[in-house]
PDB file of C-alpha atoms in Angstrom:
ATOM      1  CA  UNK I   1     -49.056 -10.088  28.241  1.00  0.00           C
ATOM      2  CA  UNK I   2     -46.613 -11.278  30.412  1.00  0.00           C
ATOM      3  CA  UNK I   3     -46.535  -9.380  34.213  1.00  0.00           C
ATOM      4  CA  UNK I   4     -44.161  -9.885  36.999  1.00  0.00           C
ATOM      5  CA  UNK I   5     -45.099  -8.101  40.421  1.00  0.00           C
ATOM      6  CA  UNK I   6     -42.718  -8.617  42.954  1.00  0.00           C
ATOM      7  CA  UNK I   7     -43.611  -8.466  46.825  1.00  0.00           C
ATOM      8  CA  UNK I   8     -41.290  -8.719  50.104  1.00  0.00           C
ATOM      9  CA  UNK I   9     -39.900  -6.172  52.916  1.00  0.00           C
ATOM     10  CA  UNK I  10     -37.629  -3.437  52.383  1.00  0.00           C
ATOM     11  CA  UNK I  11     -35.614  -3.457  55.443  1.00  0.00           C
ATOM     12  CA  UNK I  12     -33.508  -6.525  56.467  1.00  0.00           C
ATOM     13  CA  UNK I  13     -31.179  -6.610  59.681  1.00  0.00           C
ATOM     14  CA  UNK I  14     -27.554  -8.034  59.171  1.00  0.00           C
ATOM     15  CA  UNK I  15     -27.218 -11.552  59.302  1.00  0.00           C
ATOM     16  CA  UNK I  16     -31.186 -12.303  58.956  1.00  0.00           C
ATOM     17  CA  UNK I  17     -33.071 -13.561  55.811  1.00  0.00           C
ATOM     18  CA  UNK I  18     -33.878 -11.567  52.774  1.00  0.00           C
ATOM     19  CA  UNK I  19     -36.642 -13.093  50.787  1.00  0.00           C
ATOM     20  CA  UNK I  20     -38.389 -11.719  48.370  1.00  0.00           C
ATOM     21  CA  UNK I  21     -41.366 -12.834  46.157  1.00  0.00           C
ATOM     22  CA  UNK I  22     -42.533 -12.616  42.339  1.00  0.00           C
ATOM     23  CA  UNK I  23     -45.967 -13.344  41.510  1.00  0.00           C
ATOM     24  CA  UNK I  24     -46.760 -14.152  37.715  1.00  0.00           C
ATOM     25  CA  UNK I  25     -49.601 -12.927  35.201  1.00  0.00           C
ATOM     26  CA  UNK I  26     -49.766 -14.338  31.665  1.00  0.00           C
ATOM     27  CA  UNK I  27     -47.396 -17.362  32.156  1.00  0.00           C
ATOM     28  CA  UNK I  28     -46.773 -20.387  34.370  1.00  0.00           C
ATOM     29  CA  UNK I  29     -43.665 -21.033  36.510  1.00  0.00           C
ATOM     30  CA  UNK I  30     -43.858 -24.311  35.221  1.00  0.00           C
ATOM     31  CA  UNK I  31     -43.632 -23.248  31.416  1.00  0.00           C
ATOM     32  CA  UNK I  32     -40.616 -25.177  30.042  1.00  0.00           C
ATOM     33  CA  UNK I  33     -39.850 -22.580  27.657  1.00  0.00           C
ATOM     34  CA  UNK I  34     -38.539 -19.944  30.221  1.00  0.00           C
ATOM     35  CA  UNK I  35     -36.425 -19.020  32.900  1.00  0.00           C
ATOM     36  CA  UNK I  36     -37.300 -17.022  35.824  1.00  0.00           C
ATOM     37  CA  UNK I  37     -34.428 -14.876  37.261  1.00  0.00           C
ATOM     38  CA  UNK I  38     -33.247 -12.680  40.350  1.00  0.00           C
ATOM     39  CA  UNK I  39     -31.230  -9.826  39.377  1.00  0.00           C
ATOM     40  CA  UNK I  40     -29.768  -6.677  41.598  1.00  0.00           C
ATOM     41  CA  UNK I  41     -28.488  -3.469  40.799  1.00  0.00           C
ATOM     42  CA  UNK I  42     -26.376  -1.597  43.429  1.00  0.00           C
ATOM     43  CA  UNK I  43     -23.970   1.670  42.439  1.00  0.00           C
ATOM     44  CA  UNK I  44     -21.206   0.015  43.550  1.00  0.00           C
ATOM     45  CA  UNK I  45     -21.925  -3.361  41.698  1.00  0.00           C
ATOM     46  CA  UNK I  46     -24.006  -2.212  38.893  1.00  0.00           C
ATOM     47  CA  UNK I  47     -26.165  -5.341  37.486  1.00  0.00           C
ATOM     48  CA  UNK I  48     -25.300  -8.665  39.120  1.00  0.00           C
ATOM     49  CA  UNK I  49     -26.904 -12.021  37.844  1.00  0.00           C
ATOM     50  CA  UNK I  50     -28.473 -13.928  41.240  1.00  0.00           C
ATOM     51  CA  UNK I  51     -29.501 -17.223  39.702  1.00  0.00           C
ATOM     52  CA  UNK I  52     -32.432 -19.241  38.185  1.00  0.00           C
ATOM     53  CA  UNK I  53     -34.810 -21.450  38.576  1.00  0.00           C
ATOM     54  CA  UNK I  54     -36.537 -23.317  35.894  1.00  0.00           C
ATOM     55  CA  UNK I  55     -38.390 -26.653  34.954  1.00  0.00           C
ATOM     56  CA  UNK I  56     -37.641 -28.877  32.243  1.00  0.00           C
ATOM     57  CA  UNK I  57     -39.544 -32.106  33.056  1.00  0.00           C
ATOM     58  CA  UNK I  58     -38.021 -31.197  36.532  1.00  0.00           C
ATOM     59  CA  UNK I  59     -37.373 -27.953  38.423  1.00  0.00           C
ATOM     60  CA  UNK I  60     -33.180 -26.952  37.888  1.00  0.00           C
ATOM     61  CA  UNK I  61     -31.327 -24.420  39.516  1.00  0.00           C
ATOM     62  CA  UNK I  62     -28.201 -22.014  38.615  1.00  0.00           C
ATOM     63  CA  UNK I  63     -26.651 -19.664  41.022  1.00  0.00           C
ATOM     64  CA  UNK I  64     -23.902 -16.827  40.820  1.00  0.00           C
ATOM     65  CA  UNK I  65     -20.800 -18.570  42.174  1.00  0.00           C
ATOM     66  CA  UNK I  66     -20.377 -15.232  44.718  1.00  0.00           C
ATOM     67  CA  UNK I  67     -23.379 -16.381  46.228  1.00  0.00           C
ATOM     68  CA  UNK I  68     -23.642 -19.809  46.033  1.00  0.00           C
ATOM     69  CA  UNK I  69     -23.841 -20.962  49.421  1.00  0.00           C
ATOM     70  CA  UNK I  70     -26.672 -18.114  50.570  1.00  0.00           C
ATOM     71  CA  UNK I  71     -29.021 -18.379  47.910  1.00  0.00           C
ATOM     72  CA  UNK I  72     -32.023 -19.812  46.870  1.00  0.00           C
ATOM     73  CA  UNK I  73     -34.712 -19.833  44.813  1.00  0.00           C
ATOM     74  CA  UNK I  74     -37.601 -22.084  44.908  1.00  0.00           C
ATOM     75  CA  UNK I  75     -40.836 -21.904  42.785  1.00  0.00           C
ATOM     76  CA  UNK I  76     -44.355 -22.212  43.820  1.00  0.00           C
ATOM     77  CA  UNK I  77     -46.708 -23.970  41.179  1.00  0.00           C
ATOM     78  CA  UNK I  78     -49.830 -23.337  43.372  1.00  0.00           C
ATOM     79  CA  UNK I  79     -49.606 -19.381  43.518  1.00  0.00           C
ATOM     80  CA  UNK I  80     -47.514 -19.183  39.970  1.00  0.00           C
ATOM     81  CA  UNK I  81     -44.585 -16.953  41.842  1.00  0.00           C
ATOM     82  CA  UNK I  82     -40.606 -17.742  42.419  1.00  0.00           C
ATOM     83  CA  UNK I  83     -38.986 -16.693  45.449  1.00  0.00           C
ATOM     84  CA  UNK I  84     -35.652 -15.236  46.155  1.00  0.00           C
ATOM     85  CA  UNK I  85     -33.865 -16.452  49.476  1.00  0.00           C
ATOM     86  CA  UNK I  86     -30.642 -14.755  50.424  1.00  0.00           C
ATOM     87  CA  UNK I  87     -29.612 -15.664  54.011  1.00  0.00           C
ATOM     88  CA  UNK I  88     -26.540 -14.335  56.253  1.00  0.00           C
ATOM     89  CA  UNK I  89     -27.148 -10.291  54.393  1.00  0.00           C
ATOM     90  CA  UNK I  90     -24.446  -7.771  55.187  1.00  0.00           C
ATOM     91  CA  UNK I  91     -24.520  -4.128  54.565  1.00  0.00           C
ATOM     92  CA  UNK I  92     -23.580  -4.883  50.810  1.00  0.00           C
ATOM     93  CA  UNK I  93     -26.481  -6.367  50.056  1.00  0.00           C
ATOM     94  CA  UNK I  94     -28.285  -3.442  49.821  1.00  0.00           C
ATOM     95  CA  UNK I  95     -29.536  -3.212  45.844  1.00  0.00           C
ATOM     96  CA  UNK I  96     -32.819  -2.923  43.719  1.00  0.00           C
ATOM     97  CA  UNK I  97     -34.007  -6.023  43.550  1.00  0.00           C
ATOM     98  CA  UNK I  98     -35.387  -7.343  40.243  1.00  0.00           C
ATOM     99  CA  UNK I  99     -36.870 -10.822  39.045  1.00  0.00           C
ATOM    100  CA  UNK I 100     -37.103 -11.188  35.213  1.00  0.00           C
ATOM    101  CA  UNK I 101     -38.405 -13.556  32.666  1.00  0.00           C
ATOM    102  CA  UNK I 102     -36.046 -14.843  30.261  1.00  0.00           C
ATOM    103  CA  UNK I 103     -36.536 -16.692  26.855  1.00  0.00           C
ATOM    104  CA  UNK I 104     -34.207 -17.154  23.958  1.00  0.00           C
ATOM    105  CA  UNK I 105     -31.372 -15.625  26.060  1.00  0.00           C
ATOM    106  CA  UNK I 106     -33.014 -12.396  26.720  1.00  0.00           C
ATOM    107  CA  UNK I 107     -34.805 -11.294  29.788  1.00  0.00           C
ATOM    108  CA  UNK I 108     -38.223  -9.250  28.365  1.00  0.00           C
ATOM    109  CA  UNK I 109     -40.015  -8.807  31.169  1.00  0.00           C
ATOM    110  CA  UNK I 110     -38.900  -7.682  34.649  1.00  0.00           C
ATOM    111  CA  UNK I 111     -40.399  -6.878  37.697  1.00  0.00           C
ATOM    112  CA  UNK I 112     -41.089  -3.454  38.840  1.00  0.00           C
ATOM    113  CA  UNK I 113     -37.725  -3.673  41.408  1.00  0.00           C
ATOM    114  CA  UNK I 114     -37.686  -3.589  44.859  1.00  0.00           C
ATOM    115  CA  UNK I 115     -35.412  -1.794  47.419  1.00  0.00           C
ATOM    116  CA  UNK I 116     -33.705  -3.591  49.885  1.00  0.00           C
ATOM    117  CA  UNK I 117     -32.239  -2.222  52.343  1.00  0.00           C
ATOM    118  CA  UNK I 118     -29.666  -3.985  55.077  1.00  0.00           C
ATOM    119  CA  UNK I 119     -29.494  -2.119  58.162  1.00  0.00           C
ATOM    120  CA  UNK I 120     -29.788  -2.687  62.169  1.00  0.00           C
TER     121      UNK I 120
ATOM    122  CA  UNK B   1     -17.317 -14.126  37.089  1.00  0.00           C
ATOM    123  CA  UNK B   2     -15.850 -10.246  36.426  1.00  0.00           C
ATOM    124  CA  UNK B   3     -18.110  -8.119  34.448  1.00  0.00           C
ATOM    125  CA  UNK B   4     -18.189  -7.542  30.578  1.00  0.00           C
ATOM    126  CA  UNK B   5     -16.439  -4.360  30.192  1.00  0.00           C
ATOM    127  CA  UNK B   6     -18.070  -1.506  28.522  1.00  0.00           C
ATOM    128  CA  UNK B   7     -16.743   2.656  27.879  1.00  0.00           C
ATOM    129  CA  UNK B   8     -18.709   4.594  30.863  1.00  0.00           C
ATOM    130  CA  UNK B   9     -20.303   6.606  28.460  1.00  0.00           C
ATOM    131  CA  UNK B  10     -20.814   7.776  24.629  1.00  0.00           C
ATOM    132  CA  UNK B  11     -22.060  10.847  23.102  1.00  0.00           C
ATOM    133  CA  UNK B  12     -23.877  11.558  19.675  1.00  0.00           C
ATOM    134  CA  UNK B  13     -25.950  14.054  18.348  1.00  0.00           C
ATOM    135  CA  UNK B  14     -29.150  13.710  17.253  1.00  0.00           C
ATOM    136  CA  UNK B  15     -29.105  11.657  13.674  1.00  0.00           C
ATOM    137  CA  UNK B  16     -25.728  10.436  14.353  1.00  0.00           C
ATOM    138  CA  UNK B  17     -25.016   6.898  15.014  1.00  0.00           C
ATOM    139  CA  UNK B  18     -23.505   5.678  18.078  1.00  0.00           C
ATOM    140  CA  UNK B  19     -21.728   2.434  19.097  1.00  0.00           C
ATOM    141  CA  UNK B  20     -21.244   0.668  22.447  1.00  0.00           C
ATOM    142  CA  UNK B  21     -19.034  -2.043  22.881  1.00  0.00           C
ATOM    143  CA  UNK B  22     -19.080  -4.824  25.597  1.00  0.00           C
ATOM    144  CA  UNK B  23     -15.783  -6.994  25.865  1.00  0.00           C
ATOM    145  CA  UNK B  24     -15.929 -10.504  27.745  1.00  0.00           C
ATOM    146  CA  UNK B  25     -14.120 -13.907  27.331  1.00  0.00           C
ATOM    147  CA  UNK B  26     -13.857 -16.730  25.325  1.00  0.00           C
ATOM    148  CA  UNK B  27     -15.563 -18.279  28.705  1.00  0.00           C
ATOM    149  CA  UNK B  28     -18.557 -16.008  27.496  1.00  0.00           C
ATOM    150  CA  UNK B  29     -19.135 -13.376  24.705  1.00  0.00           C
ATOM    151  CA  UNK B  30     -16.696 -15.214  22.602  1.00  0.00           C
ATOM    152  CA  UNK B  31     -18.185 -18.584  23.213  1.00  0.00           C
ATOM    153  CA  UNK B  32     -21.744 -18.237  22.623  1.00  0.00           C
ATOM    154  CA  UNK B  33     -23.895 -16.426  20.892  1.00  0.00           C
ATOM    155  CA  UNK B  34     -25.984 -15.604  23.972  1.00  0.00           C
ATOM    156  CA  UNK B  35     -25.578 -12.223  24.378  1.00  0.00           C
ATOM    157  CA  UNK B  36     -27.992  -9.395  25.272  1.00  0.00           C
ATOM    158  CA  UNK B  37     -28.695  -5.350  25.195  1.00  0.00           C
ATOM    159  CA  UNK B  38     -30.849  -3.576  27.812  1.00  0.00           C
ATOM    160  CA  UNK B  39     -31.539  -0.209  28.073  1.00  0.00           C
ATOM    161  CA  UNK B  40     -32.123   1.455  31.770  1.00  0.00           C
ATOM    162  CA  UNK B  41     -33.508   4.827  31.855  1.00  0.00           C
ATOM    163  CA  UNK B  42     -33.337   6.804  35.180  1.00  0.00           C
ATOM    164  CA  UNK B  43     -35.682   4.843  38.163  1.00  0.00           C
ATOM    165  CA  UNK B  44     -37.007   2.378  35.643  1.00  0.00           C
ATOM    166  CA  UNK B  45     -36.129  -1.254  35.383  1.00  0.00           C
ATOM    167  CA  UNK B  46     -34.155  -2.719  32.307  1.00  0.00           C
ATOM    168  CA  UNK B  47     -35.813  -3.069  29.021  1.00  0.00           C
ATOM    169  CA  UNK B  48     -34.580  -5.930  26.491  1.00  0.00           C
ATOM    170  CA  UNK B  49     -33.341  -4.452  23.164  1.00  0.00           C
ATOM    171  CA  UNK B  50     -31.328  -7.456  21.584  1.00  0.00           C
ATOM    172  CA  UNK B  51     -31.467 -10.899  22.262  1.00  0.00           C
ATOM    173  CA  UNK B  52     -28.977 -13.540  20.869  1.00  0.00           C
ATOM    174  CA  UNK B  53     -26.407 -10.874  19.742  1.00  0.00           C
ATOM    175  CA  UNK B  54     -28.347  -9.175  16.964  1.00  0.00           C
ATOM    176  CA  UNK B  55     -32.275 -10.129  17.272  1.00  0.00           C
ATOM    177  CA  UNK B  56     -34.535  -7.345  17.957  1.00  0.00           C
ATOM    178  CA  UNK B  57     -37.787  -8.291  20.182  1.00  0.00           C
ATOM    179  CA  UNK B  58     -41.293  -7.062  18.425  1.00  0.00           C
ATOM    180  CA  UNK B  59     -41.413  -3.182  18.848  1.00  0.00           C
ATOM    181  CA  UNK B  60     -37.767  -2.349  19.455  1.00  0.00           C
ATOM    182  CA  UNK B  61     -36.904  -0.013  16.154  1.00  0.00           C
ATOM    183  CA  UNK B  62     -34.364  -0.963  13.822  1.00  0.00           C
ATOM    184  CA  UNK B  63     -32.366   1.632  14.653  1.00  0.00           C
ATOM    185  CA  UNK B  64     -31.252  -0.620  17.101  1.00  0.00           C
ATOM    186  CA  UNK B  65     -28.225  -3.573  15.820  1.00  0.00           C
ATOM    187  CA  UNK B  66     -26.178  -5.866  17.505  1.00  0.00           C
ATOM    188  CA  UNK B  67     -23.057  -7.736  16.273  1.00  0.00           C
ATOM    189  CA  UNK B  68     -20.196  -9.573  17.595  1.00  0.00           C
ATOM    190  CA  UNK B  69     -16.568 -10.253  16.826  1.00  0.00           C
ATOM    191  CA  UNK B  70     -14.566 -12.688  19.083  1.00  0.00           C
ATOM    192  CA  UNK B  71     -14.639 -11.588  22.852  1.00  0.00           C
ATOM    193  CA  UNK B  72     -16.519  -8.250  21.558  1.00  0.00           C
ATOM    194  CA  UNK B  73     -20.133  -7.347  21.172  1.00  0.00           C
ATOM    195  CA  UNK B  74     -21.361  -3.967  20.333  1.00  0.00           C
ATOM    196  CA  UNK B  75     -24.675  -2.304  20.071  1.00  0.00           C
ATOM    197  CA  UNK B  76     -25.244   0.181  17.259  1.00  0.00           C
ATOM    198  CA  UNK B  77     -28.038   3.051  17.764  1.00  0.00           C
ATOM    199  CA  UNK B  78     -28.461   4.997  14.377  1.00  0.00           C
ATOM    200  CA  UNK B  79     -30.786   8.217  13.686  1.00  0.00           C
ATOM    201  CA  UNK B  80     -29.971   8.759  17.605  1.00  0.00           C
ATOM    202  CA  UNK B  81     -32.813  10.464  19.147  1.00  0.00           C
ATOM    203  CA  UNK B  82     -33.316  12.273  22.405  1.00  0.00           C
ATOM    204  CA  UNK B  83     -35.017   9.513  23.801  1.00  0.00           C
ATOM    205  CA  UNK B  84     -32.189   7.104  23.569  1.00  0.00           C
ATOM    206  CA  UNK B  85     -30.654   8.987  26.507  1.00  0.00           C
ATOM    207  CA  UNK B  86     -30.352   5.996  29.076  1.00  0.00           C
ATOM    208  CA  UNK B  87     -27.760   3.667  30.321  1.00  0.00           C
ATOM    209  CA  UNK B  88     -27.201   0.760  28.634  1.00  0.00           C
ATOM    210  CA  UNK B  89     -25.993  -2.686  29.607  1.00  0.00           C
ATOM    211  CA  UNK B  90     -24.593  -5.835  27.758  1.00  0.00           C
ATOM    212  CA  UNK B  91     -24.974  -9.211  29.258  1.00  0.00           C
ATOM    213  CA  UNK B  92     -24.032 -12.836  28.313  1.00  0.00           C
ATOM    214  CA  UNK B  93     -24.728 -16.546  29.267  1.00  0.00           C
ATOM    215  CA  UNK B  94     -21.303 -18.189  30.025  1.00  0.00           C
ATOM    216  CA  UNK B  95     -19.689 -21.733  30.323  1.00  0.00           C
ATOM    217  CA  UNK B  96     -19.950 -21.753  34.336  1.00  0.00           C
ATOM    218  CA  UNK B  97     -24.338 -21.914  33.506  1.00  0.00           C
ATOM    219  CA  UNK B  98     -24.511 -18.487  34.696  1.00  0.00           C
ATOM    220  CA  UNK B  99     -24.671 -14.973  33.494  1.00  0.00           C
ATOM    221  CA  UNK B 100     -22.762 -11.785  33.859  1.00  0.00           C
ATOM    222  CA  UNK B 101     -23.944  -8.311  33.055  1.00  0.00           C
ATOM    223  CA  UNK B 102     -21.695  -5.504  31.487  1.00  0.00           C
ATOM    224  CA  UNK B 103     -20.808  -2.313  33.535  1.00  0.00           C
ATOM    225  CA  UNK B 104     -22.695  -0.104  31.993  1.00  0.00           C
ATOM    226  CA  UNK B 105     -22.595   2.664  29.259  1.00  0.00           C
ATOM    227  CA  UNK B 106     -24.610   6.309  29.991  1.00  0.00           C
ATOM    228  CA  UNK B 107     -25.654   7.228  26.415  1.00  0.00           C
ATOM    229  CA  UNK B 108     -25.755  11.332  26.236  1.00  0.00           C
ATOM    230  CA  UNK B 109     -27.556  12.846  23.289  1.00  0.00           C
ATOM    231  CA  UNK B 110     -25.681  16.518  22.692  1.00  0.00           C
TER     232      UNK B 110
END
């Protein structure tokens, strides 16, 4: 069974780094068979699509175009986790964090969330 | 990339059948067939109901259907029951190599 357990700070000043970490269980980060995703959820935006990372005889990445630029996400094949890297944060990116699994166009597993808050 | 668009909310009674749609582009729902149901309940994080516009993942009831027609896809939940109260979200893969979610429906169960 497939488990996601994400890790990283809840508080982030303005203009700093948010990064965030998801460790997998069951699965390798290297699997070419699946994409690993960063997802948010605010009330004002809803669900928003971050971007991907993924490896198909090499590691590719896909952002959101509103966030190309301040994003990224980078995989480590020695501790099986992807990270999430958002620089420059303003008071709107304040969300839930998630990181999900996706194969076949569907994301099945997802991490338990994490709260981020951006605030001096 | 706007979001699909979806009604804020539905409401059913138990045994009735509801239906959500989720209306995109031909820049995504219309051009593939990569779209996908979640259902959120309150404080819990999204659970994968339909995958490729009508495929159910192993243990998701049959009560559950998805279909699609152009720049539409809707998600049907028959024999409603209490616990289908959640908020439910559509999302699709689109030409740009990126995704977009819906905005949500709230499914109430009278």
């Amino acid at each position: 069974q497939v488990q996601l357990q994400q890790s990283g700070p809840g508080l982030v000043k303005p203009s700093q780094t948010l990064s965030l970490t998801c460790a997998i269980s069951g699965d390798s980060v290297s699997s070419n068979i699946v994409g690993w995703h960063w997802i948010r959820q605010s009330p004002s935006r809803g669900l928003e699509w971050l971007g991907r990372t993924y490896y198909r005889s090499k590691w590719y990445n896909d952002y959101a175009v509103s966030m190309r630029g301040r994003i990224t996400i980078d995989a480590d094949t020695s501790k099986n986790q992807f990270s999430l890297h958002l620089n420059s944060v303003t008071p709107e990116d304040t969300a839930v964090y998630y990181c999900a699994r996706n194969r076949y166009f569907g994301m099945a597993v997802w991490g338990q969330g994490t709260t981020v808050t951006v605030s001096s | 990339q706007s979001a699909l668009t979806q009604p804020p909310s539905v409401s059913g009674s138990p045994g009735q059948s509801v239906t959500i749609s989720c209306t995109g582009t031909s820049s995504d729902v219309g051009y593939y067939n990569r779209v996908s149901w979640y259902r959120q309940p309150p404080g819990t994080a999204p659970q994968l109901m339909i995958y490729e516009v009508a495929n159910r993942p192993s243990g998701v009831p049959d009560r559950f259907s998805g279909s699609k027609s152009g720049n539409t896809a809707s998600l049907t939940i028959s024999g409603l029951q209490a616990e289908d109260e959640a908020d439910y979200y559509c999302a699709s893969y689109t030409t740009s190599i990126t995704y977009v979610f819906g905005t949500g429906t709230r499914v109430n169960v009278l």
